[in-house]
Coordinates of C-alpha atoms in Angstrom, one line a residue:
X243 CA 106.7 -27.3 67.6
X244 CA 107.5 -25.4 63.8
X245 CA 109.0 -24.9 60.8
X246 CA 111.7 -22.6 60.8
X247 CA 109.4 -20.1 58.7
X248 CA 106.5 -21.1 61.1
X249 CA 106.5 -19.2 64.7
X250 CA 103.5 -18.4 67.2
X251 CA 103.6 -16.7 70.1
X252 CA 102.9 -19.9 72.1
X253 CA 103.7 -22.4 70.6
X254 CA 107.2 -23.5 70.5
X255 CA 108.9 -23.4 67.4
X256 CA 111.4 -25.8 66.4
X257 CA 113.3 -26.2 63.0
X258 CA 114.4 -29.5 60.9
X259 CA 115.0 -27.4 58.1
X260 CA 112.5 -26.4 54.6
X261 CA 112.9 -28.0 51.1
X262 CA 115.4 -24.9 50.7
X263 CA 118.0 -25.2 52.9
X264 CA 120.4 -28.4 53.3
X265 CA 119.2 -30.3 56.5
X266 CA 120.7 -29.3 59.7
X267 CA 123.5 -30.9 61.1
X268 CA 123.4 -33.1 64.4
X269 CA 125.7 -30.7 66.3
X270 CA 123.4 -27.6 64.8
X271 CA 120.2 -28.5 66.1
X272 CA 121.7 -29.7 68.9
X273 CA 123.4 -26.3 69.6
X274 CA 120.0 -24.6 68.7
X275 CA 118.2 -27.0 70.7
X276 CA 120.4 -26.5 73.7
X277 CA 120.5 -23.1 73.7
X278 CA 116.9 -22.4 73.3
X279 CA 116.5 -24.3 76.4
X280 CA 119.2 -22.4 78.0
X281 CA 117.3 -19.3 77.3
X282 CA 114.2 -19.7 78.3
X283 CA 115.6 -21.3 81.8
X284 CA 117.3 -18.4 82.5
X285 CA 114.2 -15.7 82.8
X286 CA 112.2 -18.0 84.2
X287 CA 114.7 -18.5 87.5
X288 CA 115.8 -14.8 87.5
X289 CA 112.6 -13.3 87.2
X290 CA 110.7 -16.0 89.7
X291 CA 113.5 -14.5 92.0
X292 CA 112.9 -11.1 91.6
X293 CA 108.7 -11.5 91.6
X294 CA 109.4 -11.9 95.7
X295 CA 111.1 -8.6 95.7
X296 CA 108.3 -7.4 93.6
X297 CA 105.5 -8.9 95.5
X298 CA 106.9 -6.6 98.5
X299 CA 107.5 -3.4 96.4
X300 CA 105.6 -0.1 98.3
X301 CA 106.8 1.7 95.1
X302 CA 103.4 2.3 93.2
X303 CA 105.5 2.0 89.8
X304 CA 106.7 -1.2 90.5
X305 CA 103.5 -3.0 91.9
X306 CA 103.2 -6.5 90.1
X307 CA 99.7 -7.1 88.6
X308 CA 97.9 -10.0 90.0
X309 CA 95.8 -12.3 88.3
X310 CA 92.9 -13.5 89.5
X311 CA 91.2 -17.1 88.6
X312 CA 88.7 -15.0 86.7
X313 CA 90.9 -13.4 84.6
X314 CA 92.6 -16.4 84.3
X315 CA 89.3 -18.0 83.4
X316 CA 88.9 -15.2 80.2
X317 CA 92.5 -15.5 79.4
X318 CA 92.0 -18.1 76.6
X319 CA 88.8 -16.4 75.1
X320 CA 90.8 -13.3 74.7
X321 CA 93.9 -15.0 73.6
X322 CA 91.5 -16.8 71.0
X323 CA 89.8 -13.6 69.6
X324 CA 93.2 -11.4 69.5
X325 CA 94.9 -14.4 67.4
X326 CA 91.8 -14.4 65.0
X327 CA 92.0 -10.8 64.8
X328 CA 95.3 -10.8 63.5
X329 CA 94.4 -13.8 60.9
X330 CA 92.1 -11.6 59.6
X331 CA 94.4 -8.3 60.0
X332 CA 96.8 -10.4 57.5
X333 CA 93.8 -11.4 55.5
X334 CA 92.6 -8.2 54.4
X335 CA 96.0 -5.7 54.9
X336 CA 99.1 -5.3 53.5
X337 CA 101.1 -7.4 55.5
X338 CA 104.0 -4.9 55.2
X339 CA 102.1 -2.4 57.0
X340 CA 101.0 -4.1 59.5
X341 CA 104.1 -5.3 60.6
X342 CA 106.1 -1.6 60.2
X343 CA 103.3 -1.2 63.4
X344 CA 104.4 -3.7 64.8
X345 CA 107.7 -3.4 64.7
X346 CA 107.8 0.7 66.7
X347 CA 105.6 -1.0 69.0
X348 CA 107.4 -3.5 70.3
X349 CA 110.7 -0.9 69.0
X350 CA 109.3 1.6 72.3
X351 CA 108.1 -1.8 74.6
X352 CA 111.3 -3.4 74.0
X353 CA 114.0 -0.5 75.2
X354 CA 112.0 -0.3 78.3
X355 CA 111.7 -3.8 79.2
X356 CA 115.6 -4.2 78.2
X357 CA 115.9 -1.1 80.6
X358 CA 114.1 -2.5 83.3
X359 CA 116.1 -6.3 83.4
X360 CA 119.4 -4.4 83.1
X361 CA 119.5 -1.8 85.8
X362 CA 120.8 -4.4 88.4
X363 CA 123.4 -5.5 87.2
X364 CA 124.4 -1.8 85.3
X365 CA 124.7 -0.7 89.1
X366 CA 127.3 -2.4 90.2
X367 CA 129.2 -0.7 87.2
X368 CA 128.6 2.4 88.1
X369 CA 131.4 4.5 90.2
X370 CA 130.1 5.3 93.9
X371 CA 130.8 9.0 92.9
X372 CA 129.0 8.5 89.9
X373 CA 126.5 12.3 90.1
X374 CA 122.8 10.3 90.4
X375 CA 119.8 12.7 90.7
X376 CA 116.0 11.0 91.3
X377 CA 114.0 11.9 89.4
X378 CA 109.4 11.5 89.2
X379 CA 107.5 11.0 86.6
X380 CA 103.6 11.6 87.9
X381 CA 100.3 11.8 85.9
X382 CA 97.2 12.8 88.3
X383 CA 93.2 12.9 87.5
X384 CA 91.2 15.1 88.8
X385 CA 92.0 17.7 91.9
X386 CA 91.5 18.0 95.8
X387 CA 90.4 15.0 97.6
X388 CA 89.8 13.6 94.5
X389 CA 92.9 13.4 93.0
X390 CA 93.9 10.3 91.6
X391 CA 97.5 8.8 90.7
X392 CA 97.1 7.4 87.1
X393 CA 101.3 7.1 86.5
X394 CA 103.5 7.9 89.5
X395 CA 107.2 6.0 88.2
X396 CA 110.0 7.0 90.0
X397 CA 113.7 6.9 88.1
X398 CA 117.4 8.3 88.4
X399 CA 120.1 9.2 86.1
X400 CA 121.8 5.6 86.2
X401 CA 118.3 4.4 84.9
X402 CA 118.3 7.0 82.2
X403 CA 121.9 5.3 80.9
X404 CA 120.3 1.9 80.6
X405 CA 117.9 3.4 79.0
X406 CA 120.1 4.7 76.3
X407 CA 121.7 1.6 76.1
X408 CA 118.9 -0.3 75.7
X409 CA 118.0 2.3 72.9
X410 CA 121.2 1.2 71.3
X411 CA 119.7 -2.2 70.8
X412 CA 116.2 -0.9 69.3
X413 CA 117.9 0.8 66.7
X414 CA 120.0 -2.1 65.9
X415 CA 116.4 -4.5 66.1
X416 CA 114.5 -2.0 63.7
X417 CA 116.8 -1.6 61.3
X418 CA 118.5 -5.2 60.7
X419 CA 116.0 -7.6 62.6
X420 CA 119.1 -9.3 63.7
X421 CA 118.3 -12.5 66.0
X422 CA 120.8 -11.3 68.4
X423 CA 118.4 -8.4 68.7
X424 CA 115.5 -9.9 68.8
X425 CA 116.7 -12.1 71.3
X426 CA 117.6 -9.6 73.8
X427 CA 114.4 -8.2 73.6
X428 CA 112.8 -11.8 74.1
X429 CA 114.9 -12.9 77.0
X430 CA 113.9 -9.2 78.8
X431 CA 110.2 -9.6 78.0
X432 CA 110.0 -12.9 79.2
X433 CA 111.7 -11.9 82.3
X434 CA 109.5 -8.7 83.1
X435 CA 106.2 -11.3 81.9
X436 CA 107.1 -14.0 85.1
X437 CA 108.6 -10.9 87.3
X438 CA 105.5 -8.3 87.3
X439 CA 102.4 -11.1 86.5
X440 CA 101.9 -12.5 89.4
X441 CA 99.0 -15.2 90.2
X442 CA 96.9 -14.8 93.5
X443 CA 96.8 -19.1 94.1
X444 CA 97.8 -22.2 92.6
X445 CA 93.6 -22.7 91.4
X446 CA 94.4 -19.7 89.1
X447 CA 97.7 -21.1 88.6
X448 CA 95.7 -24.3 87.1
X449 CA 93.1 -22.2 85.5
X450 CA 95.2 -20.9 83.6
X451 CA 97.4 -23.4 82.3
X452 CA 95.0 -25.7 81.4
X453 CA 93.0 -23.3 79.6
X454 CA 95.6 -22.3 77.8
X455 CA 96.7 -25.9 76.9
X456 CA 93.3 -26.3 75.2
X457 CA 93.8 -23.4 73.4
X458 CA 97.3 -24.4 71.8
X459 CA 96.2 -27.8 71.3
X460 CA 93.0 -26.1 69.3
X461 CA 95.0 -23.5 67.0
X462 CA 98.2 -25.6 66.3
X463 CA 96.1 -29.3 65.5
X464 CA 92.9 -27.9 65.0
X465 CA 93.3 -24.7 62.2
X466 CA 96.1 -23.3 60.2
X467 CA 95.0 -19.8 61.8
X468 CA 98.3 -19.7 64.4
X469 CA 100.8 -20.9 61.6
X470 CA 99.4 -17.9 59.5
X471 CA 100.0 -16.0 62.2
X472 CA 103.3 -17.0 62.9
X473 CA 104.5 -17.2 59.7
X474 CA 103.9 -13.2 59.0
X475 CA 104.0 -11.8 62.3
X476 CA 107.2 -10.1 62.8
X477 CA 108.2 -9.0 66.1
X478 CA 110.2 -10.1 69.0
X479 CA 107.9 -12.3 70.1
X480 CA 110.1 -15.6 69.8
X481 CA 113.5 -16.9 70.7
X482 CA 115.5 -18.0 68.0
X483 CA 118.8 -20.0 67.5
X484 CA 120.1 -20.8 64.0
X485 CA 120.7 -24.6 63.6
X486 CA 123.7 -23.0 61.0
X487 CA 125.4 -20.9 63.4
X488 CA 128.5 -23.8 63.0
X489 CA 128.3 -23.6 58.9
X490 CA 127.3 -19.7 58.9
X491 CA 128.3 -17.7 61.6
X492 CA 126.5 -14.7 62.7
X493 CA 124.5 -14.7 59.0
X494 CA 123.0 -18.0 59.6
X495 CA 119.5 -17.9 59.2
X496 CA 117.9 -21.3 59.2
X497 CA 116.7 -20.5 63.2
X498 CA 114.9 -23.5 65.9
X499 CA 112.7 -20.8 67.6
X500 CA 110.9 -20.8 70.8
X501 CA 107.5 -18.5 71.0
X502 CA 107.4 -16.5 75.0
X503 CA 104.3 -17.9 76.0
X504 CA 105.8 -20.9 76.7
X505 CA 108.4 -19.4 79.3
X506 CA 105.9 -16.9 80.7
X507 CA 103.1 -18.8 81.4
X508 CA 104.5 -21.4 83.3
X509 CA 107.4 -19.2 84.5
X510 CA 104.8 -17.4 86.3
X511 CA 103.4 -20.3 87.9
X512 CA 107.1 -21.7 89.1
X513 CA 107.7 -18.3 90.7
X514 CA 104.4 -18.4 92.5
X515 CA 105.4 -21.6 93.7
X516 CA 109.0 -20.0 95.0
X517 CA 106.8 -17.7 96.8
X518 CA 104.7 -20.5 98.4
X519 CA 108.0 -22.3 99.4
X520 CA 108.6 -19.0 100.8
X521 CA 105.7 -18.7 103.2
X522 CA 106.1 -22.4 104.7
X523 CA 109.4 -20.8 106.2
X524 CA 111.2 -24.0 105.8
X525 CA 113.7 -22.9 104.5
X526 CA 113.6 -24.9 101.8
X527 CA 112.5 -24.5 97.9
X528 CA 111.0 -27.7 96.9
X529 CA 108.7 -27.0 94.9
X530 CA 110.4 -23.8 93.0
X531 CA 112.7 -26.1 92.3
X532 CA 110.3 -29.3 91.4
X533 CA 108.4 -26.9 88.8
X534 CA 111.8 -26.1 87.3
X535 CA 112.6 -29.6 86.9
X536 CA 109.4 -30.5 85.1
X537 CA 109.7 -27.4 83.0
X538 CA 112.9 -28.9 81.5
X539 CA 111.5 -32.4 81.2
X540 CA 108.6 -31.0 79.5
X541 CA 110.0 -28.7 77.6
X542 CA 112.7 -31.9 76.2
X543 CA 109.8 -33.9 76.0
X544 CA 108.2 -31.6 73.1
X545 CA 111.7 -31.1 71.2
X546 CA 111.5 -35.3 71.5
X547 CA 107.9 -35.4 70.3
X548 CA 108.4 -33.4 67.0
X549 CA 111.7 -34.7 65.6
X550 CA 109.8 -38.4 65.9
X551 CA 106.9 -37.3 64.5
X552 CA 108.2 -34.7 62.2
X553 CA 105.1 -32.2 63.2
X554 CA 104.4 -28.9 65.2
X555 CA 103.9 -29.6 68.6
X556 CA 102.2 -26.9 71.3
X557 CA 105.0 -27.1 73.7
X558 CA 102.0 -26.3 76.3
X559 CA 100.7 -30.0 76.0
X560 CA 103.9 -31.1 77.6
X561 CA 104.9 -28.4 79.8
X562 CA 101.4 -27.9 81.6
X563 CA 101.3 -31.5 82.7
X564 CA 104.8 -31.4 84.0
X565 CA 104.6 -27.8 85.6
X566 CA 101.6 -29.0 87.5
X567 CA 101.7 -32.5 87.7
X568 CA 105.5 -32.6 89.7
X569 CA 104.8 -30.3 91.8
X570 CA 101.0 -31.7 92.9
X571 CA 103.2 -34.9 93.3
X572 CA 105.2 -34.1 95.9
X573 CA 102.3 -32.3 97.6
X574 CA 100.7 -35.3 97.7
X575 CA 103.7 -37.2 98.9
X576 CA 104.7 -34.3 101.8
X577 CA 100.7 -34.1 102.7
X578 CA 100.8 -30.2 102.1
X579 CA 98.1 -30.5 99.4
X580 CA 95.8 -28.1 101.3
X581 CA 98.2 -25.6 102.8
X582 CA 99.2 -25.4 98.6
X583 CA 95.6 -25.0 97.6
X584 CA 94.9 -22.5 100.7
X585 CA 98.2 -20.3 100.2
X586 CA 97.0 -17.0 98.8
X587 CA 99.5 -14.4 97.0
X588 CA 98.8 -12.1 100.2
X589 CA 101.5 -14.3 102.2
X590 CA 104.5 -12.1 102.7
X591 CA 107.7 -13.8 101.4
X592 CA 111.2 -13.0 103.3
X593 CA 113.8 -14.9 101.5
X594 CA 114.7 -15.9 98.1
X595 CA 117.4 -19.0 97.3
X596 CA 120.1 -17.8 95.5
X597 CA 119.6 -14.7 96.7
X598 CA 121.0 -12.1 100.0
X599 CA 119.2 -10.5 102.1
X600 CA 120.1 -7.5 100.6
X601 CA 119.4 -8.2 96.7
X602 CA 115.5 -7.6 97.6
X603 CA 115.9 -4.3 99.3
X604 CA 118.1 -3.7 96.7
X605 CA 115.3 -4.3 93.5
X606 CA 112.3 -3.2 95.6
X607 CA 113.9 0.0 95.4
X608 CA 113.7 0.3 91.7
X609 CA 112.9 -2.4 89.2
X610 CA 115.8 -3.3 87.0

């Protein structure tokens, strides 16, 4: 976890106050930390549910991106190179122009992600007689039998309405950089990440989480690169909540922070365990709920350790052992370790907890 002025896309950041600001009150800290934990849990839970429908989708625009063991092994290296590259960019070039470019990039991505996120909820508010027309965005390469689809995206008038609403939030963020607009984009990115990024098996998940465990610890404790980038980087790659909200209201500026990497990386592993639960066809979701509780435990431990030692803590240092260890202990107790590690993503899930039989069908028609 980081001081208020610092943030990174992987380590969680939480604030105890800087010399320039009065110390946060216990009530303010409790509200901020509690809100961050809740905001982290929402995209993991609902993203995991939507990942079940996403895995069954037949639409090419809705197919998940599958992470293999090779991808997982290379990911910490790619992430390290990206982080070091950003560090050098901020050292060499003007921070103002780089952040302007990043703002425009995340402005477009944020609108698309938020539109995709709110579509299922918005559908319930449209009247039955709403004139809904279907559209298709198709981009191909080549001709005849060698023609290959590059982009094949289906959408309708309702999706365009959601896109317009998301654009309002995008303009708000671009002009004001308000923390609420930041959080709306951050939640959308997190939910989409958990929904659309799929691990192909549990072994791949262990490789990915283990590699990023080392990555997080090294770049937080070993160098000042991550903290420097975090201080310079202006983009909705974090969730924030003010610790002085009770004193200053919506104009509060003493933020506790949580990087999206600390949500999405454990989240895609938890979503995999949900799909594994469903593949067992036992009408229980033991591993999903176990890993979900493990995530709460790991995040709570991160906050506790940060306050004890008054030092930035890499959240994955605590989240990774918890999210892997708790389900593994349950598998050992139930004698299902072999089934867990032999499960492949090709297994077809049937039903998710808390989702009716109609919900997967609705979501799989159109990613909302």
